[in-house]
Short mmCIF file of C-alpha atoms and ligand atoms in Angstrom, two decimals:
data_model
loop_
_atom_site.label_atom_id
_atom_site.label_comp_id
_atom_site.label_asym_id
_atom_site.label_seq_id
_atom_site.Cartn_x
_atom_site.Cartn_y
_atom_site.Cartn_z
CA MET A 1 19.80 9.79 20.53
CA ILE A 2 22.10 10.01 17.51
CA THR A 3 24.33 7.09 18.50
CA ASP A 4 21.29 4.80 18.67
CA SER A 5 20.65 5.15 14.95
CA LEU A 6 24.27 4.45 13.96
CA GLY A 7 25.28 0.98 12.86
CA ALA A 8 28.39 -0.91 14.00
CA HIS A 9 30.55 1.05 11.51
CA GLY A 10 29.21 4.47 12.48
CA ARG A 11 26.93 4.74 9.43
CA ALA A 12 23.28 5.66 9.93
CA ALA A 13 21.13 2.52 9.95
CA PRO A 14 18.65 2.39 7.04
CA LEU A 15 15.26 3.88 7.85
CA LEU A 16 12.80 1.32 6.54
CA ILE A 17 9.15 2.38 6.95
CA ALA A 18 6.39 -0.19 6.39
CA ILE A 19 2.88 1.18 5.99
CA ASP A 20 -0.17 -1.08 5.72
CA GLY A 21 -3.91 -0.66 5.91
CA PRO A 22 -7.20 -1.09 4.09
CA ALA A 23 -8.34 0.70 0.93
CA ALA A 24 -8.46 4.52 1.03
CA SER A 25 -7.28 4.73 4.64
CA GLY A 26 -4.70 7.30 3.50
CA LYS A 27 -1.62 5.06 3.59
CA GLY A 28 -0.42 6.08 0.11
CA THR A 29 -0.72 9.78 0.90
CA LEU A 30 1.21 9.30 4.13
CA ALA A 31 3.83 7.08 2.49
CA LYS A 32 4.52 9.69 -0.21
CA ARG A 33 4.82 12.51 2.32
CA LEU A 34 7.04 10.53 4.69
CA ALA A 35 9.29 9.53 1.78
CA LEU A 36 9.65 13.18 0.76
CA HIS A 37 10.23 14.29 4.35
CA TYR A 38 12.98 11.73 5.00
CA GLY A 39 14.44 11.78 1.46
CA LEU A 40 13.67 8.11 0.83
CA PRO A 41 12.34 6.25 -2.22
CA HIS A 42 8.69 5.15 -2.07
CA LEU A 43 7.02 2.06 -3.51
CA ASP A 44 3.22 1.82 -3.71
CA THR A 45 3.02 -1.98 -3.77
CA GLY A 46 -0.71 -1.93 -4.62
CA LEU A 47 0.35 -0.72 -8.07
CA LEU A 48 2.16 -4.02 -8.68
CA TYR A 49 -1.04 -6.01 -8.06
CA ARG A 50 -3.07 -3.54 -10.10
CA ALA A 51 -0.58 -3.90 -12.97
CA VAL A 52 -0.87 -7.71 -12.91
CA ALA A 53 -4.66 -7.36 -13.12
CA LEU A 54 -4.40 -4.84 -15.97
CA THR A 55 -2.12 -7.19 -17.90
CA LEU A 56 -4.72 -9.96 -17.66
CA ILE A 57 -7.50 -7.61 -18.76
CA ASP A 58 -5.45 -6.29 -21.71
CA GLU A 59 -4.54 -9.78 -22.93
CA GLY A 60 -8.14 -10.99 -22.53
CA SER A 61 -7.35 -13.54 -19.80
CA ASP A 62 -9.81 -14.35 -17.04
CA LEU A 63 -8.95 -12.72 -13.69
CA ASP A 64 -9.39 -16.14 -12.06
CA ASP A 65 -6.84 -17.78 -14.40
CA THR A 66 -4.11 -18.37 -11.79
CA GLY A 67 -1.54 -19.58 -14.35
CA ALA A 68 -1.94 -16.43 -16.47
CA ALA A 69 -1.80 -14.26 -13.32
CA ALA A 70 1.45 -15.93 -12.17
CA ARG A 71 2.99 -15.44 -15.65
CA ALA A 72 1.93 -11.77 -15.71
CA ALA A 73 3.47 -11.20 -12.27
CA SER A 74 6.77 -12.84 -13.27
CA ALA A 75 7.00 -10.77 -16.47
CA LEU A 76 5.92 -7.44 -14.93
CA SER A 77 7.91 -4.44 -16.19
CA ALA A 78 8.38 -1.08 -14.44
CA GLU A 79 6.82 0.82 -17.41
CA ARG A 80 3.45 -0.79 -16.65
CA LEU A 81 3.35 0.99 -13.29
CA SER A 82 2.79 4.41 -14.84
CA ASP A 83 -0.38 3.45 -16.76
CA PRO A 84 -3.12 5.90 -15.58
CA ARG A 85 -5.76 3.12 -15.87
CA LEU A 86 -4.21 1.49 -12.77
CA ARG A 87 -6.00 4.09 -10.59
CA GLU A 88 -9.47 3.28 -11.92
CA ARG A 89 -12.09 1.94 -9.53
CA ALA A 90 -12.40 -1.44 -11.26
CA MET A 91 -8.66 -2.05 -11.00
CA GLY A 92 -8.69 -2.04 -7.17
CA GLU A 93 -11.24 -4.84 -7.22
CA ALA A 94 -9.38 -6.74 -9.97
CA ALA A 95 -6.09 -6.39 -8.08
CA SER A 96 -7.69 -7.79 -4.95
CA ARG A 97 -8.74 -10.90 -6.94
CA VAL A 98 -5.31 -11.65 -8.41
CA SER A 99 -3.53 -10.82 -5.16
CA SER A 100 -4.91 -13.92 -3.43
CA VAL A 101 -2.90 -16.17 -5.80
CA PRO A 102 0.21 -17.35 -3.88
CA GLU A 103 2.33 -17.57 -7.09
CA VAL A 104 1.52 -13.92 -7.86
CA ARG A 105 2.58 -12.86 -4.37
CA ALA A 106 5.79 -14.92 -4.59
CA ALA A 107 6.73 -13.37 -7.94
CA LEU A 108 6.24 -9.83 -6.60
CA LEU A 109 7.99 -10.46 -3.29
CA SER A 110 11.57 -10.34 -4.57
CA TRP A 111 10.82 -7.10 -6.48
CA GLN A 112 9.55 -5.46 -3.29
CA ARG A 113 12.44 -6.76 -1.17
CA ARG A 114 15.03 -5.50 -3.66
CA PHE A 115 13.43 -2.06 -3.44
CA ALA A 116 13.51 -2.19 0.37
CA GLU A 117 17.26 -2.97 0.38
CA ASN A 118 18.19 0.64 -0.48
CA ALA A 119 21.12 1.66 1.73
CA GLU A 120 19.41 4.77 3.20
CA GLY A 121 16.09 3.02 3.67
CA ALA A 122 12.73 3.16 1.90
CA VAL A 123 9.01 3.61 2.42
CA LEU A 124 6.70 0.85 1.16
CA ASP A 125 2.92 0.80 1.49
CA GLY A 126 0.49 -2.06 0.97
CA ARG A 127 -1.21 -4.83 2.91
CA ASP A 128 1.61 -7.14 4.04
CA ILE A 129 4.69 -4.93 4.23
CA GLY A 130 5.11 -5.14 8.01
CA THR A 131 4.12 -8.81 8.21
CA VAL A 132 5.73 -10.44 5.14
CA VAL A 133 7.72 -8.15 2.83
CA CYS A 134 9.74 -6.24 5.47
CA PRO A 135 9.15 -7.84 8.88
CA GLN A 136 12.50 -6.32 9.95
CA ALA A 137 11.31 -2.72 9.33
CA ARG A 138 12.23 -0.34 12.14
CA VAL A 139 8.98 1.58 11.71
CA LYS A 140 5.63 -0.11 11.05
CA LEU A 141 2.42 1.86 10.73
CA PHE A 142 -1.05 0.37 10.29
CA ILE A 143 -3.41 3.04 8.97
CA ILE A 144 -7.14 2.66 9.53
CA ALA A 145 -10.27 4.79 9.11
CA ALA A 146 -14.00 4.08 9.28
CA PRO A 147 -15.32 2.49 6.05
CA GLU A 148 -17.80 5.36 5.49
CA GLU A 149 -15.00 7.94 5.70
CA ARG A 150 -12.78 5.87 3.40
CA ALA A 151 -15.64 5.61 0.90
CA ARG A 152 -16.14 9.41 0.99
CA ARG A 153 -12.41 9.94 0.32
CA ARG A 154 -12.25 7.46 -2.57
CA HIS A 155 -15.49 8.81 -4.03
CA ARG A 156 -14.09 12.37 -4.01
CA GLU A 157 -10.85 11.15 -5.54
CA LEU A 158 -12.56 9.25 -8.39
CA LEU A 159 -14.96 12.13 -9.14
CA GLY A 160 -11.95 14.43 -9.28
CA ARG A 161 -10.45 12.14 -11.88
CA GLY A 162 -13.65 12.20 -13.93
CA GLU A 163 -14.88 8.73 -13.01
CA GLU A 164 -18.67 8.71 -12.39
CA THR A 165 -19.62 6.50 -9.42
CA THR A 166 -21.93 6.63 -6.41
CA LEU A 167 -20.88 6.76 -2.79
CA ALA A 168 -22.95 3.64 -2.09
CA ALA A 169 -21.13 1.67 -4.81
CA ILE A 170 -17.73 2.71 -3.44
CA LEU A 171 -18.71 1.76 0.11
CA ALA A 172 -19.83 -1.67 -1.14
CA ASP A 173 -16.50 -2.09 -3.00
CA ILE A 174 -14.54 -1.14 0.10
CA ARG A 175 -16.43 -3.55 2.35
CA ALA A 176 -16.03 -6.42 -0.15
CA ARG A 177 -12.32 -5.70 -0.61
CA ASP A 178 -11.71 -5.44 3.17
CA ALA A 179 -13.36 -8.84 3.62
CA ARG A 180 -11.44 -10.51 0.77
CA ASP A 181 -8.05 -8.99 1.68
CA SER A 182 -8.43 -9.86 5.38
CA SER A 183 -9.66 -13.42 4.94
CA ARG A 184 -7.33 -14.75 2.22
CA ALA A 185 -4.82 -17.44 3.23
CA ALA A 186 -1.78 -15.83 1.56
CA ALA A 187 -0.44 -12.77 3.40
CA PRO A 188 -3.80 -11.41 4.62
CA LEU A 189 -4.31 -7.76 5.52
CA LYS A 190 -3.49 -7.46 9.21
CA ALA A 191 -1.41 -5.33 11.52
CA ALA A 192 2.00 -6.69 12.48
CA GLU A 193 2.26 -7.29 16.22
CA ASP A 194 4.79 -4.48 16.51
CA ALA A 195 2.90 -2.01 14.27
CA VAL A 196 1.57 1.29 15.59
CA VAL A 197 -2.09 1.70 14.61
CA LEU A 198 -3.06 5.18 13.41
CA ASP A 199 -6.77 5.94 13.01
CA THR A 200 -7.20 8.79 10.51
CA THR A 201 -11.03 8.94 10.61
CA GLU A 202 -10.98 12.28 12.41
CA LEU A 203 -7.66 13.52 11.00
CA ASP A 204 -7.16 15.47 7.81
CA ALA A 205 -4.11 14.62 5.69
CA GLU A 206 -1.97 17.28 7.40
CA ALA A 207 -2.84 16.10 10.94
CA ALA A 208 -2.28 12.45 9.94
CA PHE A 209 1.16 13.36 8.58
CA ALA A 210 2.09 15.20 11.80
CA GLU A 211 1.05 12.16 13.87
CA ALA A 212 2.99 9.81 11.60
CA VAL A 213 6.18 11.88 11.82
CA ALA A 214 5.90 11.91 15.62
CA ILE A 215 5.59 8.11 15.62
CA VAL A 216 8.55 7.68 13.24
CA GLU A 217 10.73 9.98 15.36
CA ARG A 218 9.81 8.05 18.51
CA LEU A 219 10.55 4.65 16.93
CA LYS A 220 13.78 5.87 15.30
CA ALA A 221 15.12 6.93 18.67
CA ALA A 222 13.98 3.77 20.52
N1 ADP B 301 -6.39 12.01 6.41
C1 ADP B 301 -7.07 12.23 5.27
N2 ADP B 301 -8.20 12.95 5.30
C2 ADP B 301 -8.92 13.18 4.16
N3 ADP B 301 -8.58 12.70 2.94
C3 ADP B 301 -7.47 11.98 2.86
C4 ADP B 301 -6.64 11.70 4.01
N4 ADP B 301 -5.60 10.94 3.61
C5 ADP B 301 -5.75 10.74 2.28
N5 ADP B 301 -6.86 11.37 1.82
C6 ADP B 301 -7.40 11.35 0.46
O1 ADP B 301 -8.16 10.14 0.38
C7 ADP B 301 -7.94 9.47 -0.87
C8 ADP B 301 -7.35 8.08 -0.60
O2 ADP B 301 -6.08 8.24 -0.01
P1 ADP B 301 -4.86 7.28 -0.37
O3 ADP B 301 -3.67 7.82 0.32
O4 ADP B 301 -4.77 7.04 -1.83
O5 ADP B 301 -5.35 5.94 0.37
P2 ADP B 301 -4.80 4.47 0.27
O6 ADP B 301 -3.40 4.52 -0.27
O7 ADP B 301 -4.86 3.97 1.68
O8 ADP B 301 -5.75 3.73 -0.64
C9 ADP B 301 -7.03 10.38 -1.67
O9 ADP B 301 -7.82 11.17 -2.52
C10 ADP B 301 -6.34 11.25 -0.62
O10 ADP B 301 -6.00 12.52 -1.11
N1 CDP B 302 1.07 -5.32 -0.52
C1 CDP B 302 -0.12 -5.45 -1.14
C2 CDP B 302 -0.69 -4.35 -1.82
C3 CDP B 302 -1.92 -4.52 -2.44
N2 CDP B 302 -2.52 -5.73 -2.42
C4 CDP B 302 -3.78 -5.99 -3.13
O1 CDP B 302 -4.00 -5.05 -4.16
C5 CDP B 302 -5.26 -4.40 -4.02
C6 CDP B 302 -5.10 -2.95 -4.45
O2 CDP B 302 -4.22 -2.33 -3.51
P1 CDP B 302 -4.03 -0.75 -3.44
O3 CDP B 302 -3.15 -0.49 -2.28
O4 CDP B 302 -3.63 -0.23 -4.76
O5 CDP B 302 -5.52 -0.27 -3.15
P2 CDP B 302 -6.01 1.01 -2.36
O6 CDP B 302 -5.76 0.74 -0.91
O7 CDP B 302 -5.22 2.17 -2.87
O8 CDP B 302 -7.46 1.07 -2.72
C7 CDP B 302 -5.64 -4.60 -2.55
O9 CDP B 302 -7.05 -4.62 -2.33
C8 CDP B 302 -4.99 -5.92 -2.20
O10 CDP B 302 -5.83 -7.02 -2.53
C9 CDP B 302 -1.95 -6.77 -1.71
O11 CDP B 302 -2.53 -7.85 -1.65
N3 CDP B 302 -0.76 -6.62 -1.09
#
């Protein structure tokens, strides 16, 4: 109903969409398409953690140096987010290591929240968007898929980008990252209580998008 989505002053309430899930579940693909569909800006928050890791690697700091990681997070600039190296396989693993540092998470939190304050709304994807960054989001999706299917997707993606890896190595990465991201004390990967879980194991990208739009439309009208 149209009146349900209008605020007290008759303006449309912002449409904030929080998308979380494990590696290669398809959350980034969905987030991009939903952002385009609804005309909203999109932030891939994993890129922020990847950029912190890349900064440490470039400056020769140890990935376990929490002080250096916190400094890199505080000084992060938007230009860093377009570095093509951020998409490399090793950077997902490195990002997962620095992302367990509470000071890193705190430094990146205000950046993410500022992005989410856009008047029309926004789409953010990551691990803790529905639970920590935007707990007030009207729409929360938690995207999952079987680890073997996620490994196949990431393997295809990396091969397409010219990175030589094996399916077995990617599956091992994914399992290790799932375990680390879910068990850390600071903002672990988990579905918000009010998130809708979407399993994309048997869905191609088009079918997953159609399901996601149906969920958004239902929650918008609620
Ligand atoms: N439903 C799907 N079925 C098959 N492949 C998909 C699907 N969704 C995304 N992909 C592909 O899988 C890879 C990982 O998707 P991505 O959206 O980057 O995942 P995430 O952001 O969760 O890590 C990409 O190459 C993407 O094109
Ligand atoms: N909101 C977020 C986003 C990413 N991350 C961390 O950053 C790593 C890389 O995230 P990503 O979203 O780029 O990774 P993929 O799911 O694309 O493989 C994750 O494994 C998490 O450890 C996080 O802790 N919180």
